[in-house]
């Protein structure tokens, strides 16, 4: 089976030296002062968060996946065993997306799509909670993003009948992963405040 989006950003020589000194569960405190970095100097002075320059641990939950998981210093995104950052696919797995869910667009957009996504398993938990209070299981995804909320509701057996998303690359990912839904012309790329889009949704 082909694994899509399984790509990691490249390191500079200084970043590689940093990573090689960080053990699983470690962070910026493990980086020797001999490694030149103005940012590290500032973090040492201010006592930055322990997730900066953090490396994951195999048998523990990950930290939050942000839109900056492609940057070494912005969180805890270093692979637990290998001297690299986690790939887009690995971040999507941590967000609970299935491997067959493909993210589309340039990498700069995909990092935002994954980092800003509603984790599908969280969405499924919400769907499970609201299900007993509904007469039917049809739903419309407003501010759909890449489709994490829809993924969770679909896992719970709901029917996707429409969606709207203003971001072009986010919408492309949503559409390509939900083309077999019931939405058809009610999968809208546009602004939810525009009257024509409001009327379509209604």
Short mmCIF file of C-alpha atoms in Angstrom, two decimals:
data_model
loop_
_atom_site.label_atom_id
_atom_site.label_comp_id
_atom_site.label_asym_id
_atom_site.label_seq_id
_atom_site.Cartn_x
_atom_site.Cartn_y
_atom_site.Cartn_z
CA UNK A 1 0.00 0.00 0.00
CA UNK A 2 1.31 3.44 -0.93
CA UNK A 3 1.60 5.87 1.98
CA UNK A 4 0.76 9.42 0.86
CA UNK A 5 2.15 12.65 2.37
CA UNK A 6 4.95 10.74 4.12
CA UNK A 7 7.54 13.49 3.75
CA UNK A 8 9.60 15.33 6.35
CA UNK A 9 11.26 18.73 6.11
CA UNK A 10 15.03 18.87 5.69
CA UNK A 11 17.39 20.07 8.42
CA UNK A 12 20.21 22.57 8.29
CA UNK A 13 23.55 21.37 9.67
CA UNK A 14 22.94 23.24 12.93
CA UNK A 15 19.45 21.77 13.29
CA UNK A 16 20.83 18.28 12.71
CA UNK A 17 23.41 18.84 15.44
CA UNK A 18 20.64 19.98 17.78
CA UNK A 19 18.48 16.93 17.06
CA UNK A 20 21.34 14.49 17.54
CA UNK A 21 21.69 15.73 21.13
CA UNK A 22 18.00 15.43 22.09
CA UNK A 23 16.94 12.06 23.58
CA UNK A 24 13.34 10.75 23.57
CA UNK A 25 11.38 13.02 25.91
CA UNK A 26 14.14 15.61 25.78
CA UNK A 27 14.01 19.23 24.64
CA UNK A 28 16.05 22.41 24.24
CA UNK A 29 17.73 21.83 27.62
CA UNK A 30 19.64 18.90 26.07
CA UNK A 31 21.21 20.98 23.31
CA UNK A 32 24.82 21.94 24.18
CA UNK A 33 25.58 25.65 24.53
CA UNK A 34 28.30 25.13 21.94
CA UNK A 35 25.59 24.86 19.23
CA UNK A 36 25.15 28.43 17.92
CA UNK A 37 21.56 29.71 18.05
CA UNK A 38 20.22 33.15 18.96
CA UNK A 39 16.78 31.64 19.57
CA UNK A 40 18.20 29.11 22.02
CA UNK A 41 20.02 31.92 23.82
CA UNK A 42 16.71 33.75 24.27
CA UNK A 43 14.94 30.58 25.43
CA UNK A 44 17.67 29.88 27.99
CA UNK A 45 17.34 33.43 29.34
CA UNK A 46 13.54 33.38 29.57
CA UNK A 47 13.14 29.70 30.52
CA UNK A 48 11.05 28.62 27.54
CA UNK A 49 8.44 25.86 27.44
CA UNK A 50 9.71 22.32 27.75
CA UNK A 51 8.06 21.40 24.45
CA UNK A 52 10.44 23.64 22.46
CA UNK A 53 12.80 21.43 20.45
CA UNK A 54 11.01 18.43 21.93
CA UNK A 55 11.41 14.80 20.90
CA UNK A 56 8.46 12.42 21.16
CA UNK A 57 8.50 9.18 23.17
CA UNK A 58 7.22 5.97 21.57
CA UNK A 59 5.09 4.74 24.46
CA UNK A 60 3.56 8.08 25.47
CA UNK A 61 0.91 10.33 23.87
CA UNK A 62 2.12 13.04 21.54
CA UNK A 63 1.78 16.72 22.27
CA UNK A 64 -0.62 18.87 20.28
CA UNK A 65 0.03 18.93 16.55
CA UNK A 66 0.21 22.59 15.56
CA UNK A 67 0.50 24.23 12.15
CA UNK A 68 4.26 24.54 12.78
CA UNK A 69 5.16 20.88 13.14
CA UNK A 70 7.64 21.34 10.28
CA UNK A 71 9.80 23.62 12.43
CA UNK A 72 12.20 22.06 14.89
CA UNK A 73 11.89 24.68 17.63
CA UNK A 74 8.14 25.25 17.68
CA UNK A 75 6.97 22.23 19.60
CA UNK A 76 7.52 18.55 20.31
CA UNK A 77 7.71 17.19 16.76
CA UNK A 78 11.03 15.34 16.55
CA UNK A 79 10.64 11.66 15.65
CA UNK A 80 11.10 9.41 18.72
CA UNK A 81 13.80 7.21 17.13
CA UNK A 82 15.08 8.86 13.97
CA UNK A 83 16.95 12.14 13.70
CA UNK A 84 14.25 13.97 11.80
CA UNK A 85 10.94 15.73 12.31
CA UNK A 86 7.76 13.69 12.00
CA UNK A 87 6.36 13.53 8.48
CA UNK A 88 3.07 15.01 7.35
CA UNK A 89 1.56 11.51 7.37
CA UNK A 90 2.80 10.80 10.88
CA UNK A 91 1.30 14.08 12.09
CA UNK A 92 -1.97 13.19 10.35
CA UNK A 93 -1.91 9.79 12.10
CA UNK A 94 -1.43 11.52 15.45
CA UNK A 95 -4.46 13.64 14.54
CA UNK A 96 -6.29 10.30 13.89
CA UNK A 97 -6.73 10.63 10.10
CA UNK A 98 -6.85 7.32 8.20
CA UNK A 99 -3.87 6.65 5.92
CA UNK A 100 -6.11 6.71 2.84
CA UNK A 101 -7.01 10.37 3.58
CA UNK A 102 -4.78 12.37 1.21
CA UNK A 103 -3.91 16.01 1.81
CA UNK A 104 -3.66 18.16 -1.32
CA UNK A 105 -1.87 21.40 -2.14
CA UNK A 106 1.58 22.85 -1.43
CA UNK A 107 3.31 21.73 1.76
CA UNK A 108 2.83 25.17 3.34
CA UNK A 109 -0.94 24.66 3.07
CA UNK A 110 -0.87 21.00 4.12
CA UNK A 111 0.89 21.83 7.39
CA UNK A 112 -2.00 24.19 8.16
CA UNK A 113 -4.61 21.66 7.05
CA UNK A 114 -3.24 19.00 9.39
CA UNK A 115 -2.46 21.34 12.29
CA UNK A 116 -5.82 23.14 12.19
CA UNK A 117 -7.89 19.99 11.69
CA UNK A 118 -10.50 18.69 14.08
CA UNK A 119 -9.15 15.21 14.93
CA UNK A 120 -11.59 12.69 13.43
CA UNK A 121 -11.75 10.61 16.62
CA UNK A 122 -12.68 13.74 18.60
CA UNK A 123 -15.39 14.49 16.01
CA UNK A 124 -16.65 10.92 16.28
CA UNK A 125 -16.97 11.31 20.06
CA UNK A 126 -19.05 14.46 19.50
CA UNK A 127 -21.21 12.65 16.93
CA UNK A 128 -21.79 9.81 19.40
CA UNK A 129 -22.92 12.28 22.08
CA UNK A 130 -25.39 14.16 19.86
CA UNK A 131 -26.72 11.10 18.02
CA UNK A 132 -29.41 10.15 20.60
CA UNK A 133 -30.90 13.66 20.38
CA UNK A 134 -31.38 13.73 16.60
CA UNK A 135 -34.24 12.57 14.38
CA UNK A 136 -31.94 11.65 11.50
CA UNK A 137 -28.23 11.33 10.87
CA UNK A 138 -27.75 13.83 8.04
CA UNK A 139 -25.24 16.62 8.57
CA UNK A 140 -23.73 19.68 6.88
CA UNK A 141 -20.13 20.63 7.63
CA UNK A 142 -19.79 24.42 8.03
CA UNK A 143 -16.24 25.85 7.97
CA UNK A 144 -15.26 22.37 6.83
CA UNK A 145 -11.50 22.85 6.55
CA UNK A 146 -9.79 19.73 5.25
CA UNK A 147 -12.58 17.54 6.63
CA UNK A 148 -11.67 16.27 10.09
CA UNK A 149 -15.13 16.91 11.53
CA UNK A 150 -16.80 15.18 8.60
CA UNK A 151 -14.47 12.20 8.95
CA UNK A 152 -15.56 11.70 12.55
CA UNK A 153 -19.28 11.98 11.83
CA UNK A 154 -18.94 9.58 8.89
CA UNK A 155 -17.19 7.08 11.20
CA UNK A 156 -20.27 7.24 13.41
CA UNK A 157 -22.55 6.40 10.47
CA UNK A 158 -23.85 9.88 9.68
CA UNK A 159 -24.58 11.03 6.10
CA UNK A 160 -22.75 14.05 4.72
CA UNK A 161 -25.20 16.07 2.64
CA UNK A 162 -23.33 19.35 2.25
CA UNK A 163 -20.31 21.42 3.26
CA UNK A 164 -18.79 24.86 2.83
CA UNK A 165 -15.16 26.00 3.05
CA UNK A 166 -13.62 29.28 1.94
CA UNK A 167 -9.97 28.14 1.70
CA UNK A 168 -9.21 26.86 -1.78
CA UNK A 169 -6.57 24.27 -0.90
CA UNK A 170 -8.47 23.14 2.20
CA UNK A 171 -11.56 22.71 0.03
CA UNK A 172 -9.60 20.73 -2.56
CA UNK A 173 -8.54 18.26 0.14
CA UNK A 174 -12.08 18.09 1.51
CA UNK A 175 -13.62 17.51 -1.92
CA UNK A 176 -11.16 14.86 -3.08
CA UNK A 177 -11.62 12.86 0.12
CA UNK A 178 -15.43 13.14 0.17
CA UNK A 179 -16.33 12.96 -3.52
CA UNK A 180 -18.51 9.90 -2.87
CA UNK A 181 -20.66 11.77 -0.34
CA UNK A 182 -24.21 12.94 -0.99
CA UNK A 183 -23.23 16.62 -1.16
CA UNK A 184 -22.86 17.07 -4.93
CA UNK A 185 -23.59 20.70 -5.74
CA UNK A 186 -23.94 21.35 -2.01
CA UNK A 187 -20.19 21.00 -1.49
CA UNK A 188 -19.51 24.73 -1.70
CA UNK A 189 -16.20 26.52 -2.09
CA UNK A 190 -16.97 30.03 -0.91
CA UNK A 191 -17.82 32.52 1.81
CA UNK A 192 -20.64 31.45 4.14
CA UNK A 193 -21.77 35.08 4.52
CA UNK A 194 -22.58 35.47 0.81
CA UNK A 195 -26.36 35.29 0.25
CA UNK A 196 -26.15 32.75 -2.62
CA UNK A 197 -24.13 30.38 -0.42
CA UNK A 198 -26.42 30.91 2.57
CA UNK A 199 -29.44 30.10 0.44
CA UNK A 200 -27.83 26.93 -0.92
CA UNK A 201 -27.11 25.72 2.59
CA UNK A 202 -30.64 26.53 3.77
#
